Coordinates of C-alpha atoms in Angstrom, one line a residue:
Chain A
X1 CA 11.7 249.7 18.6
X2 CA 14.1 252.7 18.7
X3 CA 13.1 255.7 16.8
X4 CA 15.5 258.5 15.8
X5 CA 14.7 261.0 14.4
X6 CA 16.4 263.4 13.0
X7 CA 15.2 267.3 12.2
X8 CA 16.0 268.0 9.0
X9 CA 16.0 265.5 5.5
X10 CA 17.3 268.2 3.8
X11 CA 19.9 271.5 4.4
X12 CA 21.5 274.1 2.1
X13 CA 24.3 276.2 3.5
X14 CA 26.6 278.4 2.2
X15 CA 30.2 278.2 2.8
X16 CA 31.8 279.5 6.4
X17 CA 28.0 279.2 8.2
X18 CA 28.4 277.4 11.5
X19 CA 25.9 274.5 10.7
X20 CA 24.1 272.6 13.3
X21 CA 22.3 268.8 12.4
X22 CA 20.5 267.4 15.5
X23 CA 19.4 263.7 16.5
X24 CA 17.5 262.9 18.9
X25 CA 16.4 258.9 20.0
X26 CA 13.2 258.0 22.3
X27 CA 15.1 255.1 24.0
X28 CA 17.2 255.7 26.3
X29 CA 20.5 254.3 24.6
X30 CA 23.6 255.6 26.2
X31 CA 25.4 255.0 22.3
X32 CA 25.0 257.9 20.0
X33 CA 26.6 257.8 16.5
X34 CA 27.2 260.3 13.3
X35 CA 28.4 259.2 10.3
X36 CA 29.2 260.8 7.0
X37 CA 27.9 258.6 3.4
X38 CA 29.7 259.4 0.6
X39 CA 28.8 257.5 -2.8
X40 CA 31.8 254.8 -3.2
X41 CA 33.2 255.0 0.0
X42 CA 30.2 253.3 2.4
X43 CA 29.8 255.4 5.4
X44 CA 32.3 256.8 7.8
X45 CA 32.1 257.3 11.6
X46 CA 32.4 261.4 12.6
X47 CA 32.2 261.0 16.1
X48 CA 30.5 259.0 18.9
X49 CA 29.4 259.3 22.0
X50 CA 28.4 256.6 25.3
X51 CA 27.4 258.6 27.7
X52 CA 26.1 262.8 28.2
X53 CA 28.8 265.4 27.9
X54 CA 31.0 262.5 26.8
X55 CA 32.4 262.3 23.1
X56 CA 35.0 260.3 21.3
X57 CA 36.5 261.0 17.9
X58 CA 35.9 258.5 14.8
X59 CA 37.8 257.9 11.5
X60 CA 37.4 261.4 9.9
X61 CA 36.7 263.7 13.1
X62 CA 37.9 266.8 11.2
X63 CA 35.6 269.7 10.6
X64 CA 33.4 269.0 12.6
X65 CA 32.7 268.9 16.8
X66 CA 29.5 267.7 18.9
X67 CA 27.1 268.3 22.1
X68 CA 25.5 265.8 24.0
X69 CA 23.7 267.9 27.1
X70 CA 21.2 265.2 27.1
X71 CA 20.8 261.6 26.7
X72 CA 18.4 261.5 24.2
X73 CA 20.2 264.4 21.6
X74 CA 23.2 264.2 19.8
X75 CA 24.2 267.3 17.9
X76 CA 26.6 267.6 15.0
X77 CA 28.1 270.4 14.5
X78 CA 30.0 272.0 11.6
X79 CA 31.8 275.2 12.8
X80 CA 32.6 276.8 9.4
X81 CA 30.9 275.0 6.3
X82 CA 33.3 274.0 3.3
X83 CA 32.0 272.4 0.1
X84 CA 33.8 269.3 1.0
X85 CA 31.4 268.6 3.7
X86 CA 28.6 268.8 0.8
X87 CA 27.4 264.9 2.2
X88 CA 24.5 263.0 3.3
X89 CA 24.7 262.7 7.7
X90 CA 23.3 259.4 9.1
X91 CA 23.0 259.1 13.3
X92 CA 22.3 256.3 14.9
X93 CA 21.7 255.5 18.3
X94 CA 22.8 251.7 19.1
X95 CA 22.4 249.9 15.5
X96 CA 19.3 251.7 14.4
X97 CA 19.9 254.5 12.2
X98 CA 17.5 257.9 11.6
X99 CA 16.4 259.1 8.1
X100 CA 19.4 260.8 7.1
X101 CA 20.1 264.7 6.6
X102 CA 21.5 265.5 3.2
X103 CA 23.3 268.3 3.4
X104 CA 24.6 270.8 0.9
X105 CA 27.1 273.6 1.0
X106 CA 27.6 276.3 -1.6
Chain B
X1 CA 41.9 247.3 12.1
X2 CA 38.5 246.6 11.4
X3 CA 37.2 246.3 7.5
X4 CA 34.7 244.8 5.3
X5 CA 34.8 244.3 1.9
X6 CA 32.0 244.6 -0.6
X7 CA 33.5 243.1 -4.1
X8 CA 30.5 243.9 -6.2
X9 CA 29.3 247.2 -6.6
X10 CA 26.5 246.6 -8.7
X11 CA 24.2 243.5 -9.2
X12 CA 21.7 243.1 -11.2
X13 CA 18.9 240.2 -10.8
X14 CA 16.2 239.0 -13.1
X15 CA 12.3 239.1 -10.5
X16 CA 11.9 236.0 -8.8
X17 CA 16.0 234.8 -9.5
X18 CA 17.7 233.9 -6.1
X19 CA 19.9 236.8 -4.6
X20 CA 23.6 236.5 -3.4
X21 CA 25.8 239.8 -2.1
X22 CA 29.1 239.0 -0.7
X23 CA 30.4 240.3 2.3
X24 CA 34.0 239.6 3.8
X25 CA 35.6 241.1 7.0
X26 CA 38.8 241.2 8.6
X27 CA 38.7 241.5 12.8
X28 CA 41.1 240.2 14.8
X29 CA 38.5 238.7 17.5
X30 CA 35.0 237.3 17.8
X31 CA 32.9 239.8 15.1
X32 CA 29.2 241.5 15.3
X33 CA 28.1 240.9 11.9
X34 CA 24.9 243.2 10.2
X35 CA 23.2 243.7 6.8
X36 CA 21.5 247.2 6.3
X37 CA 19.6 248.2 3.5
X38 CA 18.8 251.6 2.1
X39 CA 16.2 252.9 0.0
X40 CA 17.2 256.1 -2.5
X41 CA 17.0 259.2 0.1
X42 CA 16.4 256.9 3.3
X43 CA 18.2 256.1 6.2
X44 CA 19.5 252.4 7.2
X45 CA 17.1 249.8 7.8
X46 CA 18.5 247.1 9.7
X47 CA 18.2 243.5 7.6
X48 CA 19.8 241.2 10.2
X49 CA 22.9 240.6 12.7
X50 CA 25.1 238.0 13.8
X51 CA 26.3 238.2 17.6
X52 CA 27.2 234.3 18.6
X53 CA 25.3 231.0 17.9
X54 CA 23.6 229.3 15.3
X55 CA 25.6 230.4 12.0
X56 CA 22.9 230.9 9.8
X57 CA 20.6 234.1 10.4
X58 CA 17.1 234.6 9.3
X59 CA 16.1 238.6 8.6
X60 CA 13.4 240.9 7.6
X61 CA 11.7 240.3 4.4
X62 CA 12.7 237.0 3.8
X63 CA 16.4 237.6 4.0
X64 CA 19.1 235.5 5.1
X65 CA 22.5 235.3 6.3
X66 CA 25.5 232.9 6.8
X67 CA 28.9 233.7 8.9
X68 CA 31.7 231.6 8.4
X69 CA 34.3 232.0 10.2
X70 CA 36.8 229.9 8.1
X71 CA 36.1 232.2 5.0
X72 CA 35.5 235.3 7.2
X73 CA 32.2 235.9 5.0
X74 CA 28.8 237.0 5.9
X75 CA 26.8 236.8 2.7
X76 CA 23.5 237.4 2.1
X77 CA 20.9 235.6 0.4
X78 CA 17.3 235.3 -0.6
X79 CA 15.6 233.2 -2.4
X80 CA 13.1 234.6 -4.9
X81 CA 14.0 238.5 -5.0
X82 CA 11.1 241.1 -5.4
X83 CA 11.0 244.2 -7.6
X84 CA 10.8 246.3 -4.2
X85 CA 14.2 244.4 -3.0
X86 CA 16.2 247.0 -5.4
X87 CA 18.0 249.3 -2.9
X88 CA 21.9 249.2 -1.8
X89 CA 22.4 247.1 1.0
X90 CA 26.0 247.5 3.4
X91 CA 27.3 244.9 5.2
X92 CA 28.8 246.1 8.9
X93 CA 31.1 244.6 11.5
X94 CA 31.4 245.8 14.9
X95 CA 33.2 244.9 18.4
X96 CA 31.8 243.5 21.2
X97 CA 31.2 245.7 24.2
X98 CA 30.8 248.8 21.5
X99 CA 28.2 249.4 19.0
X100 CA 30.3 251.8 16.6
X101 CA 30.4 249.7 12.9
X102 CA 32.6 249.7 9.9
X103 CA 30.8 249.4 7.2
X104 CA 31.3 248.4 3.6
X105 CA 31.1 250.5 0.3
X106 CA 27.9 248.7 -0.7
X107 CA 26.4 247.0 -3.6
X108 CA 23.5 248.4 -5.4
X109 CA 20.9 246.2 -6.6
X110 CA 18.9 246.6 -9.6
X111 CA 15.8 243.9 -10.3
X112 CA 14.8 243.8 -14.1
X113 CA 11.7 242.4 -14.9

Protein backbone atom coordinates (compact mmCIF):
# COMPACT_ATOMS: atom_id res chain seq x y z
CA UNK A 1 0.00 0.00 0.00
CA UNK A 2 0.95 3.68 -0.45
CA UNK A 3 2.09 5.45 2.51
CA UNK A 4 2.15 9.29 2.78
CA UNK A 5 3.21 10.80 5.13
CA UNK A 6 3.14 13.90 6.06
CA UNK A 7 5.68 16.04 8.61
CA UNK A 8 3.77 17.72 10.72
CA UNK A 9 -0.01 16.78 12.56
CA UNK A 10 0.03 19.97 13.97
CA UNK A 11 1.38 23.92 13.07
CA UNK A 12 0.91 27.32 14.76
CA UNK A 13 1.87 30.35 12.70
CA UNK A 14 1.49 33.72 13.12
CA UNK A 15 0.09 35.94 10.53
CA UNK A 16 2.47 37.15 7.32
CA UNK A 17 5.16 33.94 8.09
CA UNK A 18 5.87 32.19 4.85
CA UNK A 19 4.62 28.63 5.91
CA UNK A 20 5.83 25.53 4.39
CA UNK A 21 3.65 21.85 4.81
CA UNK A 22 5.49 18.97 3.18
CA UNK A 23 4.21 15.47 1.79
CA UNK A 24 6.07 13.06 0.83
CA UNK A 25 4.69 9.30 -0.72
CA UNK A 26 6.92 5.92 -0.84
CA UNK A 27 5.28 4.84 -4.20
CA UNK A 28 6.26 6.15 -6.90
CA UNK A 29 2.81 7.83 -7.96
CA UNK A 30 3.24 10.49 -10.57
CA UNK A 31 -0.35 12.24 -8.89
CA UNK A 32 0.18 14.41 -5.98
CA UNK A 33 -2.74 16.32 -4.35
CA UNK A 34 -3.43 19.12 -1.52
CA UNK A 35 -6.59 19.83 -0.35
CA UNK A 36 -7.97 22.25 2.23
CA UNK A 37 -11.02 20.62 4.90
CA UNK A 38 -13.07 23.03 6.22
CA UNK A 39 -16.03 21.89 8.63
CA UNK A 40 -19.31 22.10 6.29
CA UNK A 41 -17.86 22.51 3.14
CA UNK A 42 -16.08 18.71 2.56
CA UNK A 43 -12.67 19.29 1.32
CA UNK A 44 -11.37 21.38 -1.48
CA UNK A 45 -8.58 20.75 -4.05
CA UNK A 46 -5.47 23.63 -3.64
CA UNK A 47 -3.43 22.38 -6.28
CA UNK A 48 -2.16 19.23 -7.98
CA UNK A 49 0.45 17.99 -9.60
CA UNK A 50 1.23 14.68 -12.35
CA UNK A 51 4.48 14.83 -12.90
CA UNK A 52 8.02 16.73 -11.18
CA UNK A 53 8.27 20.45 -11.60
CA UNK A 54 4.75 20.23 -13.02
CA UNK A 55 1.70 21.90 -11.11
CA UNK A 56 -1.85 22.72 -11.93
CA UNK A 57 -4.14 24.94 -10.04
CA UNK A 58 -7.48 23.50 -8.30
CA UNK A 59 -10.78 25.06 -7.11
CA UNK A 60 -9.39 27.60 -4.51
CA UNK A 61 -5.56 28.03 -5.68
CA UNK A 62 -5.33 31.39 -4.01
CA UNK A 63 -2.88 31.99 -1.21
CA UNK A 64 -1.05 29.57 -1.68
CA UNK A 65 1.84 28.03 -4.41
CA UNK A 66 3.77 24.55 -4.55
CA UNK A 67 7.26 22.69 -5.34
CA UNK A 68 7.60 19.35 -6.68
CA UNK A 69 11.71 18.94 -7.24
CA UNK A 70 11.06 15.27 -6.69
CA UNK A 71 8.65 12.63 -7.34
CA UNK A 72 8.07 11.50 -4.14
CA UNK A 73 7.48 15.30 -2.30
CA UNK A 74 4.99 17.61 -2.72
CA UNK A 75 5.26 20.90 -0.80
CA UNK A 76 2.55 23.35 0.02
CA UNK A 77 3.40 26.51 0.42
CA UNK A 78 1.69 29.55 2.03
CA UNK A 79 3.77 32.72 1.14
CA UNK A 80 2.32 35.15 3.72
CA UNK A 81 -0.07 33.45 6.44
CA UNK A 82 -3.63 35.01 6.93
CA UNK A 83 -6.08 33.76 9.54
CA UNK A 84 -8.35 32.63 6.80
CA UNK A 85 -6.02 29.85 5.96
CA UNK A 86 -6.45 28.70 9.82
CA UNK A 87 -7.58 24.93 8.15
CA UNK A 88 -6.82 21.33 8.47
CA UNK A 89 -4.30 20.34 4.96
CA UNK A 90 -4.90 16.71 3.57
CA UNK A 91 -2.30 15.40 0.56
CA UNK A 92 -2.83 12.60 -1.15
CA UNK A 93 -0.98 10.91 -3.63
CA UNK A 94 -3.35 8.84 -6.06
CA UNK A 95 -6.53 8.12 -3.78
CA UNK A 96 -4.71 7.48 -0.62
CA UNK A 97 -4.59 10.37 1.61
CA UNK A 98 -1.72 11.17 4.63
CA UNK A 99 -2.71 12.04 8.26
CA UNK A 100 -3.52 15.54 7.81
CA UNK A 101 -1.68 18.78 9.09
CA UNK A 102 -3.91 21.11 11.09
CA UNK A 103 -2.85 24.23 10.81
CA UNK A 104 -3.37 27.35 12.76
CA UNK A 105 -2.61 31.08 12.18
CA UNK A 106 -2.72 33.85 14.64
CA UNK B 1 -19.02 20.45 -13.41
CA UNK B 2 -18.41 17.73 -11.16
CA UNK B 3 -20.43 17.59 -7.60
CA UNK B 4 -21.66 15.29 -5.06
CA UNK B 5 -24.15 15.77 -2.70
CA UNK B 6 -24.27 14.58 0.89
CA UNK B 7 -28.12 15.39 2.10
CA UNK B 8 -27.63 14.35 5.72
CA UNK B 9 -25.25 15.91 7.76
CA UNK B 10 -25.68 14.10 10.77
CA UNK B 11 -26.95 10.41 11.42
CA UNK B 12 -27.36 8.87 14.24
CA UNK B 13 -27.77 4.87 14.61
CA UNK B 14 -28.77 2.71 17.50
CA UNK B 15 -25.30 -0.47 17.82
CA UNK B 16 -26.08 -3.33 15.76
CA UNK B 17 -29.06 -1.13 13.56
CA UNK B 18 -28.26 -1.33 9.73
CA UNK B 19 -26.51 1.84 8.27
CA UNK B 20 -27.55 3.82 5.14
CA UNK B 21 -25.62 7.40 4.00
CA UNK B 22 -26.71 8.77 0.82
CA UNK B 23 -24.58 9.87 -1.75
CA UNK B 24 -25.68 11.56 -5.19
CA UNK B 25 -23.40 12.97 -8.01
CA UNK B 26 -23.73 14.90 -11.00
CA UNK B 27 -20.87 14.03 -13.96
CA UNK B 28 -21.51 14.39 -17.31
CA UNK B 29 -19.54 10.90 -18.33
CA UNK B 30 -18.76 7.54 -16.99
CA UNK B 31 -17.91 8.42 -12.90
CA UNK B 32 -15.11 7.04 -10.35
CA UNK B 33 -17.11 6.60 -7.40
CA UNK B 34 -15.29 6.40 -3.49
CA UNK B 35 -16.39 6.30 0.17
CA UNK B 36 -13.75 7.68 2.70
CA UNK B 37 -13.95 7.70 6.21
CA UNK B 38 -12.26 9.80 8.84
CA UNK B 39 -11.65 9.43 12.39
CA UNK B 40 -11.61 12.84 14.66
CA UNK B 41 -7.92 14.34 13.87
CA UNK B 42 -7.14 11.63 11.09
CA UNK B 43 -6.59 11.65 7.68
CA UNK B 44 -8.89 9.76 4.94
CA UNK B 45 -9.11 6.14 5.03
CA UNK B 46 -10.28 4.83 1.87
CA UNK B 47 -13.77 2.56 2.44
CA UNK B 48 -14.36 1.50 -1.26
CA UNK B 49 -14.48 2.60 -5.09
CA UNK B 50 -16.41 2.07 -8.06
CA UNK B 51 -14.45 2.23 -11.49
CA UNK B 52 -16.70 -0.13 -14.01
CA UNK B 53 -18.41 -3.57 -13.52
CA UNK B 54 -20.40 -5.34 -11.14
CA UNK B 55 -22.67 -2.43 -9.56
CA UNK B 56 -22.58 -3.43 -6.15
CA UNK B 57 -19.04 -2.91 -4.20
CA UNK B 58 -17.92 -4.71 -1.20
CA UNK B 59 -15.37 -2.46 1.24
CA UNK B 60 -13.37 -2.51 4.32
CA UNK B 61 -14.92 -3.39 7.55
CA UNK B 62 -17.87 -4.83 6.28
CA UNK B 63 -18.98 -1.90 4.16
CA UNK B 64 -20.85 -1.84 1.06
CA UNK B 65 -21.75 0.13 -1.85
CA UNK B 66 -24.26 0.43 -4.74
CA UNK B 67 -23.93 2.76 -8.01
CA UNK B 68 -26.86 3.37 -9.91
CA UNK B 69 -26.65 5.05 -12.68
CA UNK B 70 -30.34 5.77 -13.19
CA UNK B 71 -30.55 7.55 -9.71
CA UNK B 72 -26.92 8.79 -10.06
CA UNK B 73 -26.47 7.49 -6.30
CA UNK B 74 -23.67 5.70 -4.67
CA UNK B 75 -24.99 4.89 -1.12
CA UNK B 76 -23.45 3.22 1.48
CA UNK B 77 -24.51 0.53 3.63
CA UNK B 78 -23.80 -1.89 6.31
CA UNK B 79 -25.49 -4.08 7.99
CA UNK B 80 -25.08 -4.30 11.74
CA UNK B 81 -23.03 -0.90 12.59
CA UNK B 82 -20.30 -1.07 15.42
CA UNK B 83 -19.71 1.52 18.15
CA UNK B 84 -16.12 2.12 16.38
CA UNK B 85 -18.08 2.78 12.89
CA UNK B 86 -18.81 6.58 14.46
CA UNK B 87 -16.59 8.83 12.25
CA UNK B 88 -17.63 11.14 9.18
CA UNK B 89 -17.49 9.46 6.07
CA UNK B 90 -17.29 11.65 2.30
CA UNK B 91 -18.39 10.35 -0.62
CA UNK B 92 -15.99 11.34 -3.91
CA UNK B 93 -16.36 11.30 -7.61
CA UNK B 94 -13.60 11.59 -9.92
CA UNK B 95 -12.68 11.43 -13.87
CA UNK B 96 -11.20 8.87 -15.60
CA UNK B 97 -7.66 9.28 -16.74
CA UNK B 98 -7.20 11.77 -13.53
CA UNK B 99 -7.25 10.96 -9.86
CA UNK B 100 -8.15 14.56 -8.56
CA UNK B 101 -11.83 14.08 -6.59
CA UNK B 102 -14.76 16.22 -5.63
CA UNK B 103 -15.80 15.39 -2.63
CA UNK B 104 -18.94 15.85 -0.59
CA UNK B 105 -19.54 17.87 2.69
CA UNK B 106 -20.00 14.65 4.71
CA UNK B 107 -22.16 13.08 7.16
CA UNK B 108 -21.15 12.51 10.67
CA UNK B 109 -22.17 9.43 12.29
CA UNK B 110 -22.96 9.03 15.85
CA UNK B 111 -23.73 5.21 17.24
CA UNK B 112 -25.74 5.29 20.63
CA UNK B 113 -25.75 2.34 22.57
Amino acid sequence: DVKVTQSSRYLVKRTGEKVFLECVQDMDHENMFWYRQDPGLGLRLIYFSYDVKMKEKGDIPEGYSVSREKKERFSLILESASTNQTSMYLCASGYTFGSGTRLTVV
Amino acid sequence: AQSVTQPDIHITVSEGASLELRCNYSYGATPYLFWYVQSPGQGLQLLLKYFSGDTLVQGIKGFEAEFKRSQSSFNLRKPSVHWSDAAEYFCAVGALGFQKLVFGTGTRLLVSP
